[in-house]
mmCIF file of C-alpha atoms in Angstrom:
data_model
loop_
_atom_site.group_PDB
_atom_site.id
_atom_site.type_symbol
_atom_site.label_atom_id
_atom_site.label_comp_id
_atom_site.label_asym_id
_atom_site.label_seq_id
_atom_site.Cartn_x
_atom_site.Cartn_y
_atom_site.Cartn_z
ATOM 1 C CA MET A 1 150.540 48.284 144.076
ATOM 2 C CA SER A 2 154.068 49.153 143.891
ATOM 3 C CA GLN A 3 155.599 52.915 143.646
ATOM 4 C CA ARG A 4 156.445 52.349 140.167
ATOM 5 C CA ASN A 5 153.780 50.834 138.727
ATOM 6 C CA ARG A 6 151.897 54.281 140.636
ATOM 7 C CA GLU A 7 153.850 56.092 139.077
ATOM 8 C CA GLY A 8 153.554 54.218 135.209
ATOM 9 C CA LYS A 9 149.395 53.886 135.318
ATOM 10 C CA ARG A 10 150.249 58.218 136.418
ATOM 11 C CA GLY A 11 152.696 58.938 133.592
ATOM 12 C CA ALA A 12 150.235 57.085 130.969
ATOM 13 C CA ARG A 13 147.391 59.155 131.913
ATOM 14 C CA GLU A 14 149.257 62.145 131.314
ATOM 15 C CA ARG A 15 150.204 61.438 128.072
ATOM 16 C CA LEU A 16 146.677 59.938 126.849
ATOM 17 C CA ARG A 17 145.319 63.410 128.457
ATOM 18 C CA GLU A 18 148.026 65.728 126.575
ATOM 19 C CA GLN A 19 147.176 63.279 122.947
ATOM 20 C CA ARG A 20 143.774 64.709 123.564
ATOM 21 C CA GLU A 21 144.780 68.044 123.866
ATOM 22 C CA ARG A 22 146.548 67.827 120.845
ATOM 23 C CA GLU A 23 144.043 66.912 118.834
ATOM 24 C CA ARG A 24 141.514 69.308 120.407
ATOM 25 C CA ALA A 25 143.931 71.821 119.841
ATOM 26 C CA ARG A 26 144.183 70.241 116.231
ATOM 27 C CA ALA A 27 140.967 70.242 115.755
ATOM 28 C CA LYS A 28 140.387 74.051 117.098
ATOM 29 C CA ARG A 29 142.873 75.105 114.164
ATOM 30 C CA LYS A 30 140.915 73.020 111.464
ATOM 31 C CA ARG A 31 138.290 74.946 112.345
ATOM 32 C CA THR A 32 139.561 78.303 112.343
ATOM 33 C CA LEU A 33 141.217 77.819 109.387
ATOM 34 C CA GLY A 34 138.005 76.832 107.944
ATOM 35 C CA VAL A 35 135.728 79.938 109.223
ATOM 36 C CA LEU A 36 138.797 82.740 107.676
ATOM 37 C CA GLY A 37 138.563 80.216 104.634
ATOM 38 C CA ALA A 38 134.710 80.942 104.505
ATOM 39 C CA VAL A 39 135.074 84.797 105.138
ATOM 40 C CA VAL A 40 138.011 85.053 102.837
ATOM 41 C CA ALA A 41 135.850 83.382 99.658
ATOM 42 C CA VAL A 42 133.048 85.670 101.036
ATOM 43 C CA PHE A 43 135.229 88.780 100.884
ATOM 44 C CA ALA A 44 136.277 87.743 96.900
ATOM 45 C CA ALA A 45 132.455 87.325 96.046
ATOM 46 C CA ALA A 46 131.527 90.591 97.080
ATOM 47 C CA GLY A 47 135.193 91.926 95.707
ATOM 48 C CA ALA A 48 133.615 90.394 92.193
ATOM 49 C CA VAL A 49 130.164 91.566 93.111
ATOM 50 C CA GLY A 50 131.522 95.385 93.654
ATOM 51 C CA MET A 51 133.743 95.305 90.289
ATOM 52 C CA TYR A 52 131.058 94.163 88.089
ATOM 53 C CA ALA A 53 128.900 96.801 89.359
ATOM 54 C CA SER A 54 131.372 99.157 89.506
ATOM 55 C CA THR A 55 132.063 98.558 85.650
ATOM 56 C CA SER A 56 128.947 98.721 84.736
ATOM 57 C CA ALA A 57 128.188 101.711 85.569
ATOM 58 C CA ASP A 58 131.115 103.311 84.454
ATOM 59 C CA ASP A 59 130.701 101.847 80.635
ATOM 60 C CA SER A 60 128.450 104.326 78.914
ATOM 61 C CA GLY A 61 130.433 107.586 78.731
ATOM 62 C CA LYS A 62 132.750 110.303 79.336
ATOM 63 C CA SER A 63 129.968 111.495 81.756
ATOM 64 C CA GLY A 64 128.727 108.573 82.950
ATOM 65 C CA GLY A 65 130.499 107.872 85.995
ATOM 66 C CA SER A 66 129.116 111.123 87.613
ATOM 67 C CA VAL A 67 125.578 112.208 88.588
ATOM 68 C CA VAL A 68 124.260 115.060 86.787
ATOM 69 C CA PRO A 69 121.286 115.918 87.037
ATOM 70 C CA PRO A 70 119.133 117.714 83.815
ATOM 71 C CA ARG A 71 118.400 121.171 84.383
ATOM 72 C CA GLY A 72 115.131 121.217 86.367
ATOM 73 C CA ALA A 73 115.004 118.087 88.021
ATOM 74 C CA VAL A 74 113.524 117.933 91.530
ATOM 75 C CA GLY A 75 112.776 115.881 94.619
ATOM 76 C CA LYS A 76 114.960 114.405 96.975
ATOM 77 C CA GLY A 77 118.456 114.013 94.987
ATOM 78 C CA ARG A 78 117.436 116.315 91.853
ATOM 79 C CA LEU A 79 115.709 112.493 90.084
ATOM 80 C CA VAL A 80 112.205 113.742 89.003
ATOM 81 C CA ILE A 81 111.684 115.265 86.310
ATOM 82 C CA PRO A 82 108.665 117.409 86.197
ATOM 83 C CA SER A 83 105.935 118.378 83.547
ATOM 84 C CA GLY A 84 103.110 120.688 84.985
ATOM 85 C CA LYS A 85 102.887 123.396 87.296
ATOM 86 C CA ALA A 86 104.076 122.087 90.663
ATOM 87 C CA GLY A 87 101.120 120.438 92.980
ATOM 88 C CA LYS A 88 100.813 119.518 96.587
ATOM 89 C CA ALA A 89 104.233 117.243 95.921
ATOM 90 C CA GLY A 90 106.662 120.895 95.260
ATOM 91 C CA LYS A 91 107.130 124.401 94.698
ATOM 92 C CA PRO A 92 105.708 125.991 91.608
ATOM 93 C CA GLU A 93 108.013 125.755 89.049
ATOM 94 C CA LYS A 94 106.508 129.526 87.802
ATOM 95 C CA PRO A 95 104.557 132.725 89.429
ATOM 96 C CA GLY A 96 100.539 131.101 89.657
ATOM 97 C CA LYS A 97 97.980 128.689 91.070
ATOM 98 C CA ALA A 98 99.809 125.426 91.363
ATOM 99 C CA ALA A 99 98.157 122.445 90.129
ATOM 100 C CA PRO A 100 95.738 120.878 92.918
ATOM 101 C CA ALA A 101 97.190 117.088 91.678
ATOM 102 C CA THR A 102 100.744 115.534 90.864
ATOM 103 C CA LEU A 103 100.764 112.023 89.084
ATOM 104 C CA THR A 104 104.326 110.035 89.884
ATOM 105 C CA VAL A 105 104.930 108.234 87.288
ATOM 106 C CA TYR A 106 108.228 105.025 87.090
ATOM 107 C CA GLU A 107 108.835 104.120 83.883
ATOM 108 C CA ASP A 108 111.102 102.805 81.829
ATOM 109 C CA PHE A 109 111.520 103.491 77.575
ATOM 110 C CA ARG A 110 111.927 99.721 76.873
ATOM 111 C CA CYS A 111 109.183 98.670 79.273
ATOM 112 C CA PRO A 112 105.950 97.882 77.323
ATOM 113 C CA GLY A 113 103.717 98.256 80.159
ATOM 114 C CA CYS A 114 104.638 101.884 79.939
ATOM 115 C CA LYS A 115 103.816 102.096 76.349
ATOM 116 C CA GLN A 116 100.904 100.372 77.414
ATOM 117 C CA PHE A 117 99.925 103.602 80.479
ATOM 118 C CA GLU A 118 101.337 106.196 77.680
ATOM 119 C CA ASP A 119 99.246 105.562 74.701
ATOM 120 C CA VAL A 120 95.822 104.940 76.874
ATOM 121 C CA PHE A 121 96.575 107.767 79.216
ATOM 122 C CA ARG A 122 98.461 110.700 76.989
ATOM 123 C CA THR A 123 95.901 112.791 76.142
ATOM 124 C CA THR A 124 93.460 112.803 79.151
ATOM 125 C CA VAL A 125 97.291 113.720 80.916
ATOM 126 C CA HIS A 126 98.021 116.259 79.350
ATOM 127 C CA GLU A 127 95.216 117.528 78.311
ATOM 128 C CA LEU A 128 95.153 117.655 82.121
ATOM 129 C CA GLN A 129 98.171 119.008 82.641
ATOM 130 C CA ASP A 130 97.880 122.320 80.175
ATOM 131 C CA ASP A 131 94.297 122.935 81.992
ATOM 132 C CA GLY A 132 97.203 123.781 85.209
ATOM 133 C CA ARG A 133 94.743 120.906 86.620
ATOM 134 C CA LEU A 134 97.759 118.328 86.810
ATOM 135 C CA ARG A 135 101.833 118.161 87.402
ATOM 136 C CA VAL A 136 102.988 114.912 86.190
ATOM 137 C CA GLU A 137 106.476 113.837 88.106
ATOM 138 C CA TYR A 138 108.856 111.389 85.873
ATOM 139 C CA HIS A 139 111.412 108.713 87.672
ATOM 140 C CA LEU A 140 113.287 107.030 84.887
ATOM 141 C CA VAL A 141 114.033 103.992 85.144
ATOM 142 C CA THR A 142 116.201 100.437 83.464
ATOM 143 C CA ILE A 143 114.932 97.542 84.997
ATOM 144 C CA ILE A 144 114.634 95.987 80.941
ATOM 145 C CA ASP A 145 117.879 96.337 81.040
ATOM 146 C CA GLY A 146 118.494 94.272 84.424
ATOM 147 C CA ASN A 147 116.339 91.525 83.249
ATOM 148 C CA LEU A 148 116.843 91.013 79.661
ATOM 149 C CA GLY A 149 120.045 92.471 79.366
ATOM 150 C CA GLY A 150 121.080 95.539 76.854
ATOM 151 C CA THR A 151 121.594 99.339 77.217
ATOM 152 C CA GLY A 152 118.648 100.655 75.755
ATOM 153 C CA SER A 153 116.996 102.036 79.191
ATOM 154 C CA LEU A 154 119.418 103.960 79.865
ATOM 155 C CA ARG A 155 120.510 105.304 76.770
ATOM 156 C CA ALA A 156 116.942 106.167 76.050
ATOM 157 C CA ALA A 157 116.340 107.525 79.625
ATOM 158 C CA ASN A 158 119.702 109.652 79.488
ATOM 159 C CA ALA A 159 118.355 111.109 76.143
ATOM 160 C CA ALA A 160 115.682 112.550 77.710
ATOM 161 C CA ALA A 161 117.062 113.968 80.322
ATOM 162 C CA CYS A 162 118.803 115.385 77.327
ATOM 163 C CA ALA A 163 115.924 117.059 76.453
ATOM 164 C CA GLN A 164 115.151 117.423 79.694
ATOM 165 C CA ASP A 165 118.524 119.760 79.680
ATOM 166 C CA ARG A 166 116.764 121.921 76.555
ATOM 167 C CA GLY A 167 113.370 122.886 78.589
ATOM 168 C CA ALA A 168 110.386 121.357 80.183
ATOM 169 C CA GLY A 169 108.392 121.258 76.264
ATOM 170 C CA ALA A 170 111.303 119.378 74.834
ATOM 171 C CA PHE A 171 111.382 116.831 77.733
ATOM 172 C CA ARG A 172 107.380 116.128 77.161
ATOM 173 C CA ALA A 173 107.925 115.936 73.453
ATOM 174 C CA TYR A 174 110.444 113.701 73.255
ATOM 175 C CA HIS A 175 109.283 111.415 76.208
ATOM 176 C CA ASP A 176 106.024 110.765 73.862
ATOM 177 C CA VAL A 177 108.492 110.000 70.328
ATOM 178 C CA LEU A 178 110.313 107.762 72.192
ATOM 179 C CA TYR A 179 107.304 105.812 73.955
ATOM 180 C CA ARG A 180 105.588 106.034 69.994
ATOM 181 C CA HIS A 181 108.688 104.484 68.572
ATOM 182 C CA GLN A 182 109.188 101.399 71.528
ATOM 183 C CA ALA A 183 110.486 98.284 69.920
ATOM 184 C CA GLU A 184 109.871 94.759 71.033
ATOM 185 C CA GLU A 185 111.311 94.953 74.300
ATOM 186 C CA THR A 186 113.635 91.864 73.111
ATOM 187 C CA ARG A 187 115.011 94.288 70.582
ATOM 188 C CA ASP A 188 117.276 96.979 72.185
ATOM 189 C CA VAL A 189 117.024 99.391 69.604
ATOM 190 C CA TYR A 190 117.278 101.935 71.757
ATOM 191 C CA ALA A 191 120.806 101.273 72.646
ATOM 192 C CA ASP A 192 122.040 103.096 69.719
ATOM 193 C CA ASN A 193 122.799 106.483 70.285
ATOM 194 C CA ASP A 194 122.218 107.600 66.428
ATOM 195 C CA ARG A 195 118.532 105.959 66.527
ATOM 196 C CA LEU A 196 118.090 108.352 69.571
ATOM 197 C CA ILE A 197 119.168 111.262 67.602
ATOM 198 C CA LYS A 198 117.657 110.805 64.076
ATOM 199 C CA LEU A 199 114.319 110.292 66.693
ATOM 200 C CA ALA A 200 114.730 113.740 68.483
ATOM 201 C CA ASP A 201 115.493 115.363 65.056
ATOM 202 C CA THR A 202 111.131 114.583 64.861
ATOM 203 C CA VAL A 203 111.231 117.836 67.678
ATOM 204 C CA PRO A 204 111.660 120.845 66.827
ATOM 205 C CA GLY A 205 114.736 122.468 67.815
ATOM 206 C CA LEU A 206 115.827 119.042 69.839
ATOM 207 C CA VAL A 207 118.676 118.425 68.285
ATOM 208 C CA THR A 208 121.634 120.990 69.273
ATOM 209 C CA PRO A 209 125.695 119.927 69.125
ATOM 210 C CA ALA A 210 124.845 120.359 72.627
ATOM 211 C CA PHE A 211 122.288 117.928 73.018
ATOM 212 C CA ARG A 212 124.053 115.853 70.346
ATOM 213 C CA LYS A 213 127.421 115.991 72.500
ATOM 214 C CA CYS A 214 124.843 115.330 75.908
ATOM 215 C CA VAL A 215 123.913 111.914 74.641
ATOM 216 C CA GLU A 216 126.654 110.215 73.036
ATOM 217 C CA ASP A 217 128.512 111.535 76.163
ATOM 218 C CA GLY A 218 126.624 109.476 78.564
ATOM 219 C CA ARG A 219 125.971 112.855 80.400
ATOM 220 C CA HIS A 220 123.156 111.647 82.375
ATOM 221 C CA ASP A 221 124.166 107.999 82.757
ATOM 222 C CA GLY A 222 125.427 108.366 86.500
ATOM 223 C CA TRP A 223 122.469 110.365 87.352
ATOM 224 C CA VAL A 224 119.636 107.334 86.088
ATOM 225 C CA ARG A 225 121.151 104.523 87.128
ATOM 226 C CA LYS A 226 121.066 106.694 90.751
ATOM 227 C CA SER A 227 117.509 107.137 89.779
ATOM 228 C CA ASN A 228 117.314 103.222 89.399
ATOM 229 C CA ASP A 229 119.022 102.725 92.583
ATOM 230 C CA VAL A 230 116.167 104.572 94.432
ATOM 231 C CA PHE A 231 114.019 102.635 92.695
ATOM 232 C CA ALA A 232 115.257 99.057 93.404
ATOM 233 C CA HIS A 233 115.557 99.906 97.352
ATOM 234 C CA SER A 234 111.679 101.827 97.844
ATOM 235 C CA GLY A 235 109.563 99.131 97.745
ATOM 236 C CA TYR A 236 107.956 99.403 93.877
ATOM 237 C CA ALA A 237 108.532 96.373 91.607
ATOM 238 C CA ALA A 238 107.480 96.795 88.491
ATOM 239 C CA THR A 239 107.034 99.615 86.092
ATOM 240 C CA PRO A 240 104.468 101.760 85.477
ATOM 241 C CA THR A 241 104.400 102.991 88.842
ATOM 242 C CA VAL A 242 101.659 105.408 88.982
ATOM 243 C CA LEU A 243 100.722 107.182 91.970
ATOM 244 C CA LEU A 244 98.654 109.961 92.210
ATOM 245 C CA ASP A 245 99.249 112.440 95.004
ATOM 246 C CA GLY A 246 101.045 109.518 96.516
ATOM 247 C CA LYS A 247 98.261 106.891 96.015
ATOM 248 C CA SER A 248 99.107 103.470 93.749
ATOM 249 C CA VAL A 249 96.193 104.077 91.084
ATOM 250 C CA TYR A 250 97.461 101.500 88.159
ATOM 251 C CA GLY A 251 97.580 97.932 88.162
ATOM 252 C CA ASP A 252 95.325 96.633 90.096
ATOM 253 C CA PRO A 253 93.318 94.050 88.496
ATOM 254 C CA ASP A 254 90.078 95.406 91.019
ATOM 255 C CA LYS A 255 89.927 98.605 90.942
ATOM 256 C CA PRO A 256 90.928 99.565 86.510
ATOM 257 C CA LEU A 257 92.239 103.060 85.877
ATOM 258 C CA SER A 258 90.303 104.453 82.729
ATOM 259 C CA PRO A 259 91.294 108.077 81.460
ATOM 260 C CA ASN A 260 87.684 109.475 82.606
ATOM 261 C CA LYS A 261 88.287 107.856 86.120
ATOM 262 C CA LEU A 262 91.781 109.562 85.909
ATOM 263 C CA LYS A 263 89.948 112.616 85.371
ATOM 264 C CA ARG A 264 87.243 112.108 87.682
ATOM 265 C CA MET A 265 90.232 112.002 90.157
ATOM 266 C CA VAL A 266 91.661 114.657 89.831
ATOM 267 C CA LEU A 267 89.070 117.278 89.087
ATOM 268 C CA ALA A 268 88.100 115.695 92.668
ATOM 269 C CA ALA A 269 90.935 117.021 93.569
ATOM 270 C CA ALA A 270 90.947 120.200 92.896
ATOM 271 C CA ARG A 271 88.110 120.738 95.502
ATOM 272 C CA ASP A 272 89.062 119.269 98.521
#
């Protein structure tokens, strides 16, 4: 083979190799652009979600964007509204013997299951509280708003926190009024602040200019949202979630809870 032919073949191989390298480079650029496009799309979607969360977090009043715990709230982040003397989960609110048992309740004022629990156990729980045997720690959440839309869970929880500002007794009384007047969960009647204030008028001394302003401004909205966010990451999935001294005692069909059984369990805790 002549020198010219060898050089010609070598040149053709070089051109083919260079062409293949150019094709690989183009393919690599396409892949890179595709990845970058996907990343941009993900960040754009995340931005949209973040914007939605931010908007929904601040859409309800002048004070709703900040976390303002109600007076007397306790626990980590002051997200718990206590009712009764402190038990095993905390310190006494007043001098004297602490309640020997603590009932922890995660609840939503629009939740029909929560109303059922309250209607069945209210009298027993109050009796045990008043006897100094039980402390109840309430965590207010907004599951129904999230599942069905609306703002009634949030508005009612804020109003209940406003009642707590007036004192633990006002909270307990208003808490019970809200459950007694709960509508079907699909009817978002508690989204109406005027209705919440009208119901509060059935609690003697509760409605004052300060209470009205607290409800209308959504003073504790941010606090309610924080409470709901903590619940969403707690491992519990439904309301009501009811714990006695940290142990779940409600909702298991194989171990149904009755008022008498709850009373026996609380009395047993006093003997431990």
